[in-house]
mmCIF file of C-alpha atoms in Angstrom:
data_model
loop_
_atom_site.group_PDB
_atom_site.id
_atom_site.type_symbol
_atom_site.label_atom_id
_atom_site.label_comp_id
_atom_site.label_asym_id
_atom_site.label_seq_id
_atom_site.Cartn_x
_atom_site.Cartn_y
_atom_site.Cartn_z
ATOM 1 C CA UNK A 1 87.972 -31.334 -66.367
ATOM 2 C CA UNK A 2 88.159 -27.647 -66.937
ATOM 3 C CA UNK A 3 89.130 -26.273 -70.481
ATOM 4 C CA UNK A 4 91.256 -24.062 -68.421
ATOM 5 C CA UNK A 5 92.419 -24.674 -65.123
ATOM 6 C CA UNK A 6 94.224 -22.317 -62.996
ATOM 7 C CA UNK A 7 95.369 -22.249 -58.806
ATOM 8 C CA UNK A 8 92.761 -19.803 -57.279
ATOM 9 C CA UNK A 9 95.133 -19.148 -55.220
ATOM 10 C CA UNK A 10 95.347 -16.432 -53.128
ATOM 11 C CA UNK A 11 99.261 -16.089 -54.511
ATOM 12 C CA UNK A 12 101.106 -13.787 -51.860
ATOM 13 C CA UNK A 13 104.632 -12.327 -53.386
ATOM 14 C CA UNK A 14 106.486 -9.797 -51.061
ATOM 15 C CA UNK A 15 107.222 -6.648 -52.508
ATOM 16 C CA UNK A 16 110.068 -6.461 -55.170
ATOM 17 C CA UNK A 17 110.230 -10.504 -55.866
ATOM 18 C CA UNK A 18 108.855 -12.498 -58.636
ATOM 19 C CA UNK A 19 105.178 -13.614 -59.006
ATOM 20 C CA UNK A 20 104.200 -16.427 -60.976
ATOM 21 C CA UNK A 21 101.499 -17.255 -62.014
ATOM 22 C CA UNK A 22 100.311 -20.825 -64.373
ATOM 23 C CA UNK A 23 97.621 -21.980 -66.379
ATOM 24 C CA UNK A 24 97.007 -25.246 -68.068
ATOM 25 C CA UNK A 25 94.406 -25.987 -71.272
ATOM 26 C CA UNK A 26 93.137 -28.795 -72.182
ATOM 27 C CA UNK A 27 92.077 -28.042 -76.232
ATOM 28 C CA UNK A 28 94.808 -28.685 -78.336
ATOM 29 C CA UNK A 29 93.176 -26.417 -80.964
ATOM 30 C CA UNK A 30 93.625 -23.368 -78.870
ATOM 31 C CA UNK A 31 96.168 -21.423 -80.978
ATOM 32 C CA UNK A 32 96.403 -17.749 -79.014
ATOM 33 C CA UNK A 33 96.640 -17.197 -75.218
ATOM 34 C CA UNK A 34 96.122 -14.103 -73.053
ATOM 35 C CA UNK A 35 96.849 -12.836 -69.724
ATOM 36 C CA UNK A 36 94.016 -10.613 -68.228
ATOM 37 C CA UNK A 37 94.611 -8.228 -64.744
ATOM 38 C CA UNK A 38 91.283 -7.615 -63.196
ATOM 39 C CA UNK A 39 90.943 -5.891 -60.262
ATOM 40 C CA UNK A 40 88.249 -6.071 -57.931
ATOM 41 C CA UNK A 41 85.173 -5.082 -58.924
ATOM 42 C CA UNK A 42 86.705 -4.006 -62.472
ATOM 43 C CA UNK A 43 86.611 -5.488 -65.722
ATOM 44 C CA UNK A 44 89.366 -7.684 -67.416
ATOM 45 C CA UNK A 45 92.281 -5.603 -68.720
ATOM 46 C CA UNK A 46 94.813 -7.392 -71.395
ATOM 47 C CA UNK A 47 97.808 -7.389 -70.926
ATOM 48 C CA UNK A 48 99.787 -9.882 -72.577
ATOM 49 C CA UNK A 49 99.377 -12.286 -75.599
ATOM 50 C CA UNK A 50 101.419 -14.887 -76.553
ATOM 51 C CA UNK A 51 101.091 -17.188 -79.894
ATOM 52 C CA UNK A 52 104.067 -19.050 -80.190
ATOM 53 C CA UNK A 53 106.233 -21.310 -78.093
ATOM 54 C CA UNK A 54 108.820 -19.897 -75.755
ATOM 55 C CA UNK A 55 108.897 -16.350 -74.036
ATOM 56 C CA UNK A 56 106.971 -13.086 -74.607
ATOM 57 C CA UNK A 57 108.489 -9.858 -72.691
ATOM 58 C CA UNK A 58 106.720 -6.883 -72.085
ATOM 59 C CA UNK A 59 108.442 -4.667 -69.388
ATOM 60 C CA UNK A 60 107.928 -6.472 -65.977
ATOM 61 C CA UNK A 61 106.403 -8.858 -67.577
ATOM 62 C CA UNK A 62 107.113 -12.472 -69.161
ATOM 63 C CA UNK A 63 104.719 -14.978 -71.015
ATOM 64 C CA UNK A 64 105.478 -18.356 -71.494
ATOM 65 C CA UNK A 65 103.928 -20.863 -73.866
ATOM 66 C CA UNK A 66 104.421 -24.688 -73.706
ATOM 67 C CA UNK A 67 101.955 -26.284 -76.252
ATOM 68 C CA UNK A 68 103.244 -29.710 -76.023
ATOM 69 C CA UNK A 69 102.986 -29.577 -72.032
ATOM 70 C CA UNK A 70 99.548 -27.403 -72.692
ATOM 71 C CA UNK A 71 100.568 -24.880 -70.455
ATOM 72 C CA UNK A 72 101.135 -21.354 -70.132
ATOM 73 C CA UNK A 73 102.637 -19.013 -67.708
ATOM 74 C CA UNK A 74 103.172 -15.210 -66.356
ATOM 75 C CA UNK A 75 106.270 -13.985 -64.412
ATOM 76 C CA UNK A 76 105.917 -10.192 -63.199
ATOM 77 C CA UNK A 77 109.437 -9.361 -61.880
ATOM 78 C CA UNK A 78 109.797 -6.430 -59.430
ATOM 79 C CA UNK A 79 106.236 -6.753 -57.617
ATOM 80 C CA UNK A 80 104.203 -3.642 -56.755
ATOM 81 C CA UNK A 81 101.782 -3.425 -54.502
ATOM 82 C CA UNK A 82 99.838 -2.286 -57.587
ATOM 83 C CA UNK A 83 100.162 -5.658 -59.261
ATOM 84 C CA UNK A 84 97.846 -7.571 -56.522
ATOM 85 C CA UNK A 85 94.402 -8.290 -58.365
ATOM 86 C CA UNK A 86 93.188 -11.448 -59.980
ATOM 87 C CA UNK A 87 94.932 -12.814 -63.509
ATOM 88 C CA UNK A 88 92.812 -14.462 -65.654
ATOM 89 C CA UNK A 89 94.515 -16.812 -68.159
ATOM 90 C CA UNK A 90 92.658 -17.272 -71.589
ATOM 91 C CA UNK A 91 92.798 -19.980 -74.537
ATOM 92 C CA UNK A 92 91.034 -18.906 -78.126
ATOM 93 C CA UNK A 93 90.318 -21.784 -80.355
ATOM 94 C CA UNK A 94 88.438 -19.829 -83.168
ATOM 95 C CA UNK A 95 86.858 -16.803 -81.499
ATOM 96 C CA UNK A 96 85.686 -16.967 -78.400
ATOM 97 C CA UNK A 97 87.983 -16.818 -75.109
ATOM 98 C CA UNK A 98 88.127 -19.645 -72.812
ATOM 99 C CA UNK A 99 89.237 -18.243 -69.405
ATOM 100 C CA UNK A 100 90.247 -19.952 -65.960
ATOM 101 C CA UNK A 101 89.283 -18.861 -62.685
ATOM 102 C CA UNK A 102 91.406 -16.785 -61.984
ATOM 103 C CA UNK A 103 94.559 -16.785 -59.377
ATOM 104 C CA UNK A 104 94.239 -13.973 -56.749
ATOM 105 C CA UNK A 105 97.516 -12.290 -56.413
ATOM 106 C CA UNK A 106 98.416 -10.521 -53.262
ATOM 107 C CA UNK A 107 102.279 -8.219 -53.188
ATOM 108 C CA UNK A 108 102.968 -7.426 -49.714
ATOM 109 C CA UNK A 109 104.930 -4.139 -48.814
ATOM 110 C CA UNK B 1 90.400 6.528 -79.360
ATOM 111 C CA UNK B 2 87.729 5.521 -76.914
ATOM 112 C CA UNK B 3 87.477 2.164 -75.601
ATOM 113 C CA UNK B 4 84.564 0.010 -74.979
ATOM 114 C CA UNK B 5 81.520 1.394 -73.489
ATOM 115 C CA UNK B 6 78.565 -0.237 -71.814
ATOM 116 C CA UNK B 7 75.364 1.378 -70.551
ATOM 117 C CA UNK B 8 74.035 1.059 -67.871
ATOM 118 C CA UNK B 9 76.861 0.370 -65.562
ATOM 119 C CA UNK B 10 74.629 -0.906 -63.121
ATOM 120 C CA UNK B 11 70.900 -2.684 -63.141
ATOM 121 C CA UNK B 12 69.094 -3.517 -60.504
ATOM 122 C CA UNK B 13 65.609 -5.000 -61.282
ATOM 123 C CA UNK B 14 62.643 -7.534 -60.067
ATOM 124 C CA UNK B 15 62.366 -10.744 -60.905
ATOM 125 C CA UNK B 16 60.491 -11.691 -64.154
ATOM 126 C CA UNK B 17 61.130 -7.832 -65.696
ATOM 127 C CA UNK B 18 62.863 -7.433 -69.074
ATOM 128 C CA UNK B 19 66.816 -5.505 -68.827
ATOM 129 C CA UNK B 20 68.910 -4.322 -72.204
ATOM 130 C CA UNK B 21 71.672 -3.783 -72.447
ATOM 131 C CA UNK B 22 74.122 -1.507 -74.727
ATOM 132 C CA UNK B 23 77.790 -2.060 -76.049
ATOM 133 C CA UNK B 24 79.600 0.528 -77.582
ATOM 134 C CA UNK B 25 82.716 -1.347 -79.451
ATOM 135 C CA UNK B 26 85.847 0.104 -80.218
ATOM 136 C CA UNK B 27 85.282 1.993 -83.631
ATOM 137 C CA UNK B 28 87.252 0.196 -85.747
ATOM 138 C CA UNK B 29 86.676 -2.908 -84.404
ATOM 139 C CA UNK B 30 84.219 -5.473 -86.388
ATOM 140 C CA UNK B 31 84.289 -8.074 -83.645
ATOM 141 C CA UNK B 32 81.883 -7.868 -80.765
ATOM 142 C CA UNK B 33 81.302 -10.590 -78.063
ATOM 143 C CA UNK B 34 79.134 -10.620 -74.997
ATOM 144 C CA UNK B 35 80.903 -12.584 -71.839
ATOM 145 C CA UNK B 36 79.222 -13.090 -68.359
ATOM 146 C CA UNK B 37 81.054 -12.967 -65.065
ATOM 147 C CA UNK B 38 79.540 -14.621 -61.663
ATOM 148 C CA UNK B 39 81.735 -13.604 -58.454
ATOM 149 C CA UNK B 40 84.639 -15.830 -58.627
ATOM 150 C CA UNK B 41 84.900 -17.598 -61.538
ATOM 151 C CA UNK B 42 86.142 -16.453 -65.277
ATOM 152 C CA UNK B 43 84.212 -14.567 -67.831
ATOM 153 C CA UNK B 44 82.244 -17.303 -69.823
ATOM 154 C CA UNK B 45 81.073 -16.643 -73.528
ATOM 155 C CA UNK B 46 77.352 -15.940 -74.203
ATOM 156 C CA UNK B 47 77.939 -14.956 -78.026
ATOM 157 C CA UNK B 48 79.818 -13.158 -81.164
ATOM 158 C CA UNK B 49 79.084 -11.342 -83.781
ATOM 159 C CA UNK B 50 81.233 -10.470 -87.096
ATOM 160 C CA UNK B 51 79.725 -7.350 -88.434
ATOM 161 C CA UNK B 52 76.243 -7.123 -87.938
ATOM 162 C CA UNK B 53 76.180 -11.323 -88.213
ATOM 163 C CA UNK B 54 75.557 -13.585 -85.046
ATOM 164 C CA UNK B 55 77.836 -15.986 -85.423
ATOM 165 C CA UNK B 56 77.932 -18.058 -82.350
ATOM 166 C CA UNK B 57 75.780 -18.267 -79.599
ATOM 167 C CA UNK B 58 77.022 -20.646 -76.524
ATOM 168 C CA UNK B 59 74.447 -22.793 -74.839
ATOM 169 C CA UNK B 60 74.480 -20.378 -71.820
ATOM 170 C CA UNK B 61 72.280 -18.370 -74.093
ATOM 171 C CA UNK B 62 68.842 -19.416 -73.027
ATOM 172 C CA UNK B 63 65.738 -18.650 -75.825
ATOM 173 C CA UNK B 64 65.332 -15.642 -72.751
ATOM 174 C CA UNK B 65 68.747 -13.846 -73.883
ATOM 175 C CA UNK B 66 68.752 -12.413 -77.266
ATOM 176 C CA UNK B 67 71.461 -10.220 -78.604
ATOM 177 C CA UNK B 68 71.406 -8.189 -81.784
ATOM 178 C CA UNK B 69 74.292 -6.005 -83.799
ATOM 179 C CA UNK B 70 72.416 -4.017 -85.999
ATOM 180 C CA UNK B 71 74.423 -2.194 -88.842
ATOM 181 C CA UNK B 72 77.182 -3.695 -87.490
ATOM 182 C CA UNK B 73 78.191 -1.206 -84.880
ATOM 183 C CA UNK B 74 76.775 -1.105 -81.352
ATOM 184 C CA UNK B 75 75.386 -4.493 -79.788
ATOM 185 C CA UNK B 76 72.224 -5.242 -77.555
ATOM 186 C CA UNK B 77 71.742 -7.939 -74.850
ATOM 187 C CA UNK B 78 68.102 -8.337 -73.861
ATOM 188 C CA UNK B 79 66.976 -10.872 -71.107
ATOM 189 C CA UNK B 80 63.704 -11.091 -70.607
ATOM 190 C CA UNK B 81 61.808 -12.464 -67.714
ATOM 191 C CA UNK B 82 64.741 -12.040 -65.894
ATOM 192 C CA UNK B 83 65.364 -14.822 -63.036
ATOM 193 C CA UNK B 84 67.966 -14.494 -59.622
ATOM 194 C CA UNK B 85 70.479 -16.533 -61.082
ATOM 195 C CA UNK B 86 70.615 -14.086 -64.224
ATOM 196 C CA UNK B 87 72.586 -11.741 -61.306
ATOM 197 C CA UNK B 88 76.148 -11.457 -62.324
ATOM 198 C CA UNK B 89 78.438 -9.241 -64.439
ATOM 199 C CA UNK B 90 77.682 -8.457 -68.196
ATOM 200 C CA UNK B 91 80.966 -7.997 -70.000
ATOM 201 C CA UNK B 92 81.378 -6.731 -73.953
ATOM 202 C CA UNK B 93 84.357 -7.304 -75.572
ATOM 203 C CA UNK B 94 85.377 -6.083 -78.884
ATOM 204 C CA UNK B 95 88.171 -6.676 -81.114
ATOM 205 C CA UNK B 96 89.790 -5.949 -85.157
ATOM 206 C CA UNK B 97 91.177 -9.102 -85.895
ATOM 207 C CA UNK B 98 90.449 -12.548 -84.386
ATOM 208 C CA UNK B 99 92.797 -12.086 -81.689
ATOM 209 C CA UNK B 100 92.811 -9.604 -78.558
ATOM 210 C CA UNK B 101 89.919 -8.847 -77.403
ATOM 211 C CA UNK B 102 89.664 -5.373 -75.114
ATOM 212 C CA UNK B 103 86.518 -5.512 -72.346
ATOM 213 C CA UNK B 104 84.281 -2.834 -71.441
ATOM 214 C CA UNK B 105 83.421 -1.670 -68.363
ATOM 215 C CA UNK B 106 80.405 -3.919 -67.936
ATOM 216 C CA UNK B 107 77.106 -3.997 -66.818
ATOM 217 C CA UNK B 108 76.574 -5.144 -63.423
ATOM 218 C CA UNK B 109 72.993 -6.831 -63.208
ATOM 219 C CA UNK B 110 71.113 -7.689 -59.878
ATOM 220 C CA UNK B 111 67.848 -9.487 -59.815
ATOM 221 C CA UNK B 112 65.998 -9.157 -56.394
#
């Protein structure tokens, strides 16, 4: 089993609707999780963090934490065609990041 | 406030040759880790440093990788004897506190 386990995908979300996008852990010592956009052929970009149980909103977007289920999620509301790359989810015990796979996300105009 | 910066961007070299690489933290930041990236799958941790200390290394980190932090500013990654499945993306990641970590560009390495 996977420390972090994520749907490949590829995701595809029409333009304007809401993506979403999970990720499940398996270390119940992992105290911080992050959501990573990485386009192709680009490195990882942050852009969201979440620490505590319940929601995290950051314009368009929404992080979710479940530690009990081990699970986290992303919602980006309002799609752009701008928003299709890969997410990365990411579990930190101490200091190093765990990631997933990655889910491909593709918005269609 | 510039972010991370890795030279070079890209490497292409023989098998069995030595690459380095540089990373270029965020100034302020006393956290450095190197991550590697293979075409489809997540960044994995090589190793982290706290100042200039090494403080973990993961067992990815074969006795032909060797990093370094001296004065606790930029970092090094050195493989040496480089083999074809050493071919993948070389991220650096810095960071102030033990929390977010912001990526550099990375250094894409290809071993032919």
């Amino acid at each position: 089993q996977k420390e972090v386990e994520q749907n490949s995908g590829p995701l595809s979300v029409p333009e304007g609707a809401i993506a979403s996008l999970n990720c499940t852990y398996s270390d119940r010592g992992s105290q911080s999780f992050f959501w990573y956009r990485q386009y192709s052929g680009k490195s990882p970009e942050l852009i969201m963090s979440i620490y505590s149980n319940g929601d995290k909103e950051d314009g368009r977007f929404t992080a979710q934490l479940n530690k009990a289920s081990q699970y986290v999620s992303l919602l980006i509301r309002d799609s752009q065609p701008s928003d299709s790359a890969t997410y990365l989810c990411a579990a930190q015990g101490a200091q190093k990041l765990v990631f997933g796979q990655g889910t491909r996300l593709t918005i269609n105009p | 406030d510039t972010g991370v910066s890795q030279d070079p961007r890209h490497k292409i070299t023989k098998r069995g040759q030595n690459v380095t690489f540089r990373c270029d933290p965020i100034s302020e930041h006393n956290r450095l880790y190197w991550y590697r990236q293979t075409l489809g799958q997540g960044p994995e941790f090589l190793t982290y440093f706290q100042n200039e200390a090494q403080l973990e290394k993961s067992r990815l980190l074969s006795d032909r990788f060797s990093a370094e932090r001296p004065k606790g500013s930029f970092s090094t990654l050195e493989i040496q004897r480089t083999e074809q499945g050493d071919s993948a993306m070389y991220l650096c990641a810095s960071s102030y506190t033990a929390s977010e970590q912001y990526f550099g560009p990375g250094t894409r390495l290809t071993v032919t």
